[in-house]
PDB file of C-alpha atoms in Angstrom:
ATOM      1  CA  MET A   1     109.481  19.308  60.069  1.00  0.00           C
ATOM      2  CA  THR A   2     109.872  21.130  56.703  1.00  0.00           C
ATOM      3  CA  ASP A   3     106.809  19.888  54.626  1.00  0.00           C
ATOM      4  CA  THR A   4     106.828  21.662  51.263  1.00  0.00           C
ATOM      5  CA  ARG A   5     103.244  21.278  49.644  1.00  0.00           C
ATOM      6  CA  GLU A   6     102.800  19.983  46.137  1.00  0.00           C
ATOM      7  CA  ASP A   7      99.248  20.872  45.463  1.00  0.00           C
ATOM      8  CA  GLY A   8      97.883  17.497  43.813  1.00  0.00           C
ATOM      9  CA  TYR A   9     100.122  15.087  45.776  1.00  0.00           C
ATOM     10  CA  ASP A  10      99.714  16.711  49.028  1.00  0.00           C
ATOM     11  CA  ALA A  11      95.696  16.828  48.539  1.00  0.00           C
ATOM     12  CA  PHE A  12      95.843  12.891  47.706  1.00  0.00           C
ATOM     13  CA  LEU A  13      97.851  12.328  50.933  1.00  0.00           C
ATOM     14  CA  ASP A  14      95.384  14.485  53.002  1.00  0.00           C
ATOM     15  CA  ALA A  15      92.634  12.440  51.625  1.00  0.00           C
ATOM     16  CA  LEU A  16      94.326   9.120  52.578  1.00  0.00           C
ATOM     17  CA  GLU A  17      94.996  10.661  55.979  1.00  0.00           C
ATOM     18  CA  ALA A  18      91.165  11.369  56.399  1.00  0.00           C
ATOM     19  CA  ASP A  19      90.336   7.739  55.063  1.00  0.00           C
ATOM     20  CA  GLU A  20      88.823   9.385  51.890  1.00  0.00           C
ATOM     21  CA  GLY A  21      91.410   8.063  49.449  1.00  0.00           C
ATOM     22  CA  TYR A  22      90.595   8.705  45.725  1.00  0.00           C
ATOM     23  CA  TYR A  23      92.039   8.162  42.257  1.00  0.00           C
ATOM     24  CA  TYR A  24      91.214   9.660  39.014  1.00  0.00           C
ATOM     25  CA  GLU A  25      89.284   7.577  36.232  1.00  0.00           C
ATOM     26  CA  CYS A  26      89.311   8.559  32.514  1.00  0.00           C
ATOM     27  CA  SER A  27      86.194   7.774  30.403  1.00  0.00           C
ATOM     28  CA  ASN A  28      87.991   4.659  28.953  1.00  0.00           C
ATOM     29  CA  GLY A  29      88.397   3.051  32.535  1.00  0.00           C
ATOM     30  CA  HIS A  30      91.829   3.576  33.085  1.00  0.00           C
ATOM     31  CA  GLY A  31      92.888   4.546  36.810  1.00  0.00           C
ATOM     32  CA  THR A  32      95.443   7.053  37.571  1.00  0.00           C
ATOM     33  CA  LEU A  33      96.686   9.054  40.674  1.00  0.00           C
ATOM     34  CA  PRO A  34      96.895  12.953  41.179  1.00  0.00           C
ATOM     35  CA  PRO A  35      98.209  15.025  40.129  1.00  0.00           C
ATOM     36  CA  ARG A  36      97.186  14.555  36.657  1.00  0.00           C
ATOM     37  CA  ARG A  37      95.497  16.524  33.823  1.00  0.00           C
ATOM     38  CA  ALA A  38      95.346  13.627  31.415  1.00  0.00           C
ATOM     39  CA  CYS A  39      95.296   9.903  31.521  1.00  0.00           C
ATOM     40  CA  PRO A  40      98.851   8.357  30.998  1.00  0.00           C
ATOM     41  CA  HIS A  41      97.465   5.431  29.254  1.00  0.00           C
ATOM     42  CA  CYS A  42      95.289   6.990  26.474  1.00  0.00           C
ATOM     43  CA  GLY A  43      95.804  10.789  26.864  1.00  0.00           C
ATOM     44  CA  ASP A  44      91.876  11.318  27.640  1.00  0.00           C
ATOM     45  CA  ARG A  45      91.441  14.641  29.529  1.00  0.00           C
ATOM     46  CA  GLU A  46      87.948  13.569  30.767  1.00  0.00           C
ATOM     47  CA  LEU A  47      89.238  12.600  34.214  1.00  0.00           C
ATOM     48  CA  ALA A  48      86.559  11.837  37.071  1.00  0.00           C
ATOM     49  CA  THR A  49      87.280  11.384  40.766  1.00  0.00           C
ATOM     50  CA  ALA A  50      86.668   7.707  42.029  1.00  0.00           C
ATOM     51  CA  ILE A  51      86.690   6.207  45.565  1.00  0.00           C
ATOM     52  CA  LEU A  52      90.056   4.352  46.276  1.00  0.00           C
ATOM     53  CA  PRO A  53      89.225   0.846  47.524  1.00  0.00           C
ATOM     54  CA  SER A  54      89.713   0.428  51.200  1.00  0.00           C
ATOM     55  CA  THR A  55      91.897  -2.665  50.926  1.00  0.00           C
ATOM     56  CA  GLY A  56      94.564  -3.593  48.321  1.00  0.00           C
ATOM     57  CA  GLU A  57      96.637  -6.647  47.494  1.00  0.00           C
ATOM     58  CA  ILE A  58     100.541  -6.797  47.527  1.00  0.00           C
ATOM     59  CA  VAL A  59     101.705  -7.533  44.071  1.00  0.00           C
ATOM     60  CA  THR A  60     105.477  -7.219  44.713  1.00  0.00           C
ATOM     61  CA  HIS A  61     107.828  -6.310  47.535  1.00  0.00           C
ATOM     62  CA  THR A  62     111.437  -6.121  48.500  1.00  0.00           C
ATOM     63  CA  LEU A  63     113.419  -5.792  51.701  1.00  0.00           C
ATOM     64  CA  VAL A  64     115.672  -2.571  51.728  1.00  0.00           C
ATOM     65  CA  THR A  65     118.797  -2.832  53.684  1.00  0.00           C
ATOM     66  CA  VAL A  66     120.589   0.124  52.007  1.00  0.00           C
ATOM     67  CA  PRO A  67     118.001   2.936  52.144  1.00  0.00           C
ATOM     68  CA  THR A  68     117.894   6.494  50.537  1.00  0.00           C
ATOM     69  CA  PRO A  69     118.891   9.139  53.214  1.00  0.00           C
ATOM     70  CA  GLN A  70     115.105   9.912  53.768  1.00  0.00           C
ATOM     71  CA  PHE A  71     114.646   6.520  55.220  1.00  0.00           C
ATOM     72  CA  LYS A  72     118.217   5.716  56.809  1.00  0.00           C
ATOM     73  CA  ASP A  73     116.843   5.435  60.337  1.00  0.00           C
ATOM     74  CA  GLU A  74     114.122   2.811  59.327  1.00  0.00           C
ATOM     75  CA  ALA A  75     116.345   0.329  57.607  1.00  0.00           C
ATOM     76  CA  PRO A  76     115.810  -2.675  57.119  1.00  0.00           C
ATOM     77  CA  TYR A  77     112.258  -2.323  55.993  1.00  0.00           C
ATOM     78  CA  VAL A  78     109.908  -3.642  53.431  1.00  0.00           C
ATOM     79  CA  THR A  79     108.775  -1.657  50.478  1.00  0.00           C
ATOM     80  CA  ALA A  80     105.711  -3.026  48.576  1.00  0.00           C
ATOM     81  CA  ILE A  81     103.667  -2.184  45.416  1.00  0.00           C
ATOM     82  CA  ALA A  82      99.867  -2.915  46.285  1.00  0.00           C
ATOM     83  CA  MET A  83      96.903  -2.894  43.840  1.00  0.00           C
ATOM     84  CA  PHE A  84      93.841  -1.023  44.978  1.00  0.00           C
ATOM     85  CA  GLY A  85      91.246  -1.579  42.308  1.00  0.00           C
ATOM     86  CA  PRO A  86      92.907  -0.255  39.172  1.00  0.00           C
ATOM     87  CA  ILE A  87      95.628   1.772  41.230  1.00  0.00           C
ATOM     88  CA  ARG A  88      99.197   0.728  42.234  1.00  0.00           C
ATOM     89  CA  LEU A  89     100.356   2.302  45.329  1.00  0.00           C
ATOM     90  CA  THR A  90     104.032   2.108  46.603  1.00  0.00           C
ATOM     91  CA  GLY A  91     104.580   2.187  50.263  1.00  0.00           C
ATOM     92  CA  ILE A  92     106.426   0.852  53.328  1.00  0.00           C
ATOM     93  CA  VAL A  93     104.957  -2.149  55.084  1.00  0.00           C
ATOM     94  CA  ARG A  94     104.215  -1.691  58.760  1.00  0.00           C
ATOM     95  CA  GLY A  95     102.742  -4.086  61.342  1.00  0.00           C
ATOM     96  CA  ILE A  96     103.768  -7.198  59.474  1.00  0.00           C
ATOM     97  CA  ASP A  97     107.047  -9.007  60.322  1.00  0.00           C
ATOM     98  CA  GLN A  98     109.408  -8.665  57.469  1.00  0.00           C
ATOM     99  CA  GLU A  99     109.500 -12.576  56.853  1.00  0.00           C
ATOM    100  CA  ASN A 100     105.712 -12.721  56.660  1.00  0.00           C
ATOM    101  CA  VAL A 101     105.118 -10.104  53.709  1.00  0.00           C
ATOM    102  CA  GLU A 102     104.013 -11.973  50.740  1.00  0.00           C
ATOM    103  CA  ILE A 103     102.466 -11.438  47.357  1.00  0.00           C
ATOM    104  CA  GLY A 104      98.634 -11.676  47.676  1.00  0.00           C
ATOM    105  CA  ARG A 105      98.532 -10.360  51.059  1.00  0.00           C
ATOM    106  CA  GLU A 106      95.640  -7.854  51.863  1.00  0.00           C
ATOM    107  CA  VAL A 107      96.448  -4.449  53.270  1.00  0.00           C
ATOM    108  CA  THR A 108      95.050  -1.126  53.886  1.00  0.00           C
ATOM    109  CA  VAL A 109      96.653   2.228  53.120  1.00  0.00           C
ATOM    110  CA  ALA A 110      97.686   4.901  55.710  1.00  0.00           C
ATOM    111  CA  ILE A 111      99.906   7.888  55.969  1.00  0.00           C
ATOM    112  CA  GLU A 112     102.701   8.009  58.678  1.00  0.00           C
ATOM    113  CA  ARG A 113     105.680  10.004  59.419  1.00  0.00           C
ATOM    114  CA  ASP A 114     109.197   8.468  58.333  1.00  0.00           C
ATOM    115  CA  GLU A 115     111.481   8.351  61.345  1.00  0.00           C
ATOM    116  CA  THR A 116     114.467  10.150  59.463  1.00  0.00           C
ATOM    117  CA  ALA A 117     113.016  13.224  57.886  1.00  0.00           C
ATOM    118  CA  ASP A 118     109.543  13.472  59.692  1.00  0.00           C
ATOM    119  CA  GLU A 119     107.774  13.427  56.328  1.00  0.00           C
ATOM    120  CA  ARG A 120     104.463  11.979  55.344  1.00  0.00           C
ATOM    121  CA  THR A 121     104.765   8.565  53.738  1.00  0.00           C
ATOM    122  CA  ILE A 122     102.406   5.968  52.371  1.00  0.00           C
ATOM    123  CA  THR A 123     102.329   2.755  54.475  1.00  0.00           C
ATOM    124  CA  PHE A 124     100.611  -0.555  54.096  1.00  0.00           C
ATOM    125  CA  GLN A 125      99.094  -2.413  57.268  1.00  0.00           C
ATOM    126  CA  PRO A 126      97.475  -5.749  57.653  1.00  0.00           C
TER     127      PRO A 126
END
Protein backbone atom coordinates (compact mmCIF):
# COMPACT_ATOMS: atom_id res chain seq x y z
CA MET A 1 0.00 0.00 0.00
CA THR A 2 1.56 3.27 -1.16
CA ASP A 3 -1.07 5.93 -0.56
CA THR A 4 0.17 9.43 -1.19
CA ARG A 5 -2.03 11.96 0.55
CA GLU A 6 -3.54 14.84 -1.38
CA ASP A 7 -4.74 17.12 1.41
CA GLY A 8 -8.20 18.26 0.30
CA TYR A 9 -9.16 15.11 -1.56
CA ASP A 10 -7.91 12.73 1.12
CA ALA A 11 -9.69 14.72 3.83
CA PHE A 12 -12.86 14.29 1.75
CA LEU A 13 -12.28 10.51 1.48
CA ASP A 14 -11.58 10.37 5.24
CA ALA A 15 -14.92 12.09 5.89
CA LEU A 16 -16.78 9.69 3.57
CA GLU A 17 -15.18 6.74 5.36
CA ALA A 18 -16.39 8.13 8.69
CA ASP A 19 -19.94 8.65 7.32
CA GLU A 20 -19.39 12.40 7.58
CA GLY A 21 -19.41 13.27 3.88
CA TYR A 22 -19.48 16.93 2.97
CA TYR A 23 -19.21 19.30 0.06
CA TYR A 24 -18.64 23.01 -0.39
CA GLU A 25 -21.49 25.35 -1.22
CA CYS A 26 -20.98 28.90 -2.46
CA SER A 27 -23.15 31.86 -1.50
CA ASN A 28 -25.05 31.37 -4.79
CA GLY A 29 -26.07 27.80 -3.86
CA HIS A 30 -23.72 25.90 -6.19
CA GLY A 31 -22.18 22.73 -4.81
CA THR A 32 -18.60 21.58 -5.40
CA LEU A 33 -16.25 19.00 -3.96
CA PRO A 34 -12.94 19.57 -2.23
CA PRO A 35 -10.29 20.54 -2.81
CA ARG A 36 -11.55 23.92 -4.04
CA ARG A 37 -10.90 27.53 -3.16
CA ALA A 38 -13.51 28.99 -5.49
CA CYS A 39 -16.80 27.87 -6.99
CA PRO A 40 -16.16 26.44 -10.48
CA HIS A 41 -19.62 27.66 -11.60
CA CYS A 42 -19.46 31.33 -10.63
CA GLY A 43 -16.01 32.01 -9.14
CA ASP A 44 -17.41 32.82 -5.67
CA ARG A 45 -14.75 32.43 -2.97
CA GLU A 46 -17.27 32.32 -0.11
CA LEU A 47 -17.47 28.54 0.28
CA ALA A 48 -19.18 26.94 3.28
CA THR A 49 -19.16 23.29 4.27
CA ALA A 50 -22.49 21.47 3.79
CA ILE A 51 -23.47 17.91 4.75
CA LEU A 52 -23.51 15.45 1.85
CA PRO A 53 -26.89 13.67 1.62
CA SER A 54 -26.69 10.05 2.81
CA THR A 55 -28.28 8.70 -0.37
CA GLY A 56 -27.93 9.57 -4.01
CA GLU A 57 -29.41 8.52 -7.34
CA ILE A 58 -27.55 6.98 -10.27
CA VAL A 59 -27.80 9.33 -13.27
CA THR A 60 -25.59 7.39 -15.68
CA HIS A 61 -23.49 4.23 -15.69
CA THR A 62 -21.33 2.08 -17.91
CA LEU A 63 -19.93 -1.44 -17.84
CA VAL A 64 -16.14 -1.34 -17.95
CA THR A 65 -14.61 -4.37 -19.67
CA VAL A 66 -11.23 -2.81 -20.57
CA PRO A 67 -10.10 -1.13 -17.34
CA THR A 68 -7.28 1.22 -16.49
CA PRO A 69 -4.28 -0.51 -14.89
CA GLN A 70 -5.49 0.57 -11.41
CA PHE A 71 -8.63 -1.59 -11.78
CA LYS A 72 -7.38 -4.43 -14.01
CA ASP A 73 -8.18 -7.12 -11.42
CA GLU A 74 -11.78 -5.95 -11.02
CA ALA A 75 -13.01 -6.02 -14.62
CA PRO A 76 -15.70 -6.23 -15.66
CA TYR A 77 -17.28 -3.70 -13.31
CA VAL A 78 -19.83 -0.90 -13.44
CA THR A 79 -18.81 2.73 -12.99
CA ALA A 80 -21.58 5.22 -12.28
CA ILE A 81 -22.21 8.88 -11.64
CA ALA A 82 -24.68 9.52 -8.85
CA MET A 83 -26.26 12.77 -7.67
CA PHE A 84 -26.06 13.44 -3.94
CA GLY A 85 -28.03 16.67 -3.62
CA PRO A 86 -26.22 19.19 -5.85
CA ILE A 87 -23.10 17.03 -6.06
CA ARG A 88 -22.14 14.43 -8.65
CA LEU A 89 -19.86 11.64 -7.49
CA THR A 90 -18.22 9.03 -9.69
CA GLY A 91 -17.68 5.58 -8.25
CA ILE A 92 -17.68 1.84 -8.76
CA VAL A 93 -20.99 0.07 -8.16
CA ARG A 94 -20.78 -2.78 -5.67
CA GLY A 95 -23.46 -5.04 -4.22
CA ILE A 96 -25.73 -4.80 -7.27
CA ASP A 97 -25.63 -7.33 -10.11
CA GLN A 98 -24.25 -5.59 -13.20
CA GLU A 99 -27.44 -6.22 -15.18
CA ASN A 100 -29.54 -4.63 -12.39
CA VAL A 101 -27.77 -1.27 -12.30
CA GLU A 102 -30.16 1.34 -13.64
CA ILE A 103 -30.65 5.09 -13.87
CA GLY A 104 -32.70 6.30 -10.93
CA ARG A 105 -31.43 3.58 -8.56
CA GLU A 106 -30.89 4.88 -5.04
CA VAL A 107 -27.41 4.27 -3.62
CA THR A 108 -25.22 5.12 -0.67
CA VAL A 109 -21.56 6.06 -0.92
CA ALA A 110 -18.64 4.30 0.76
CA ILE A 111 -14.89 4.08 0.52
CA GLU A 112 -13.31 0.71 -0.26
CA ARG A 113 -9.90 -0.49 -1.38
CA ASP A 114 -9.52 -1.50 -5.02
CA GLU A 115 -8.28 -5.03 -5.64
CA THR A 116 -5.39 -4.12 -7.94
CA ALA A 117 -3.53 -1.24 -6.29
CA ASP A 118 -5.06 -1.45 -2.77
CA GLU A 119 -5.93 2.25 -2.95
CA ARG A 120 -9.07 3.89 -1.63
CA THR A 121 -11.86 4.36 -4.13
CA ILE A 122 -15.41 5.70 -4.01
CA THR A 123 -18.05 2.98 -4.29
CA PHE A 124 -21.85 2.98 -4.49
CA GLN A 125 -24.01 0.37 -2.81
CA PRO A 126 -27.76 -0.30 -2.61
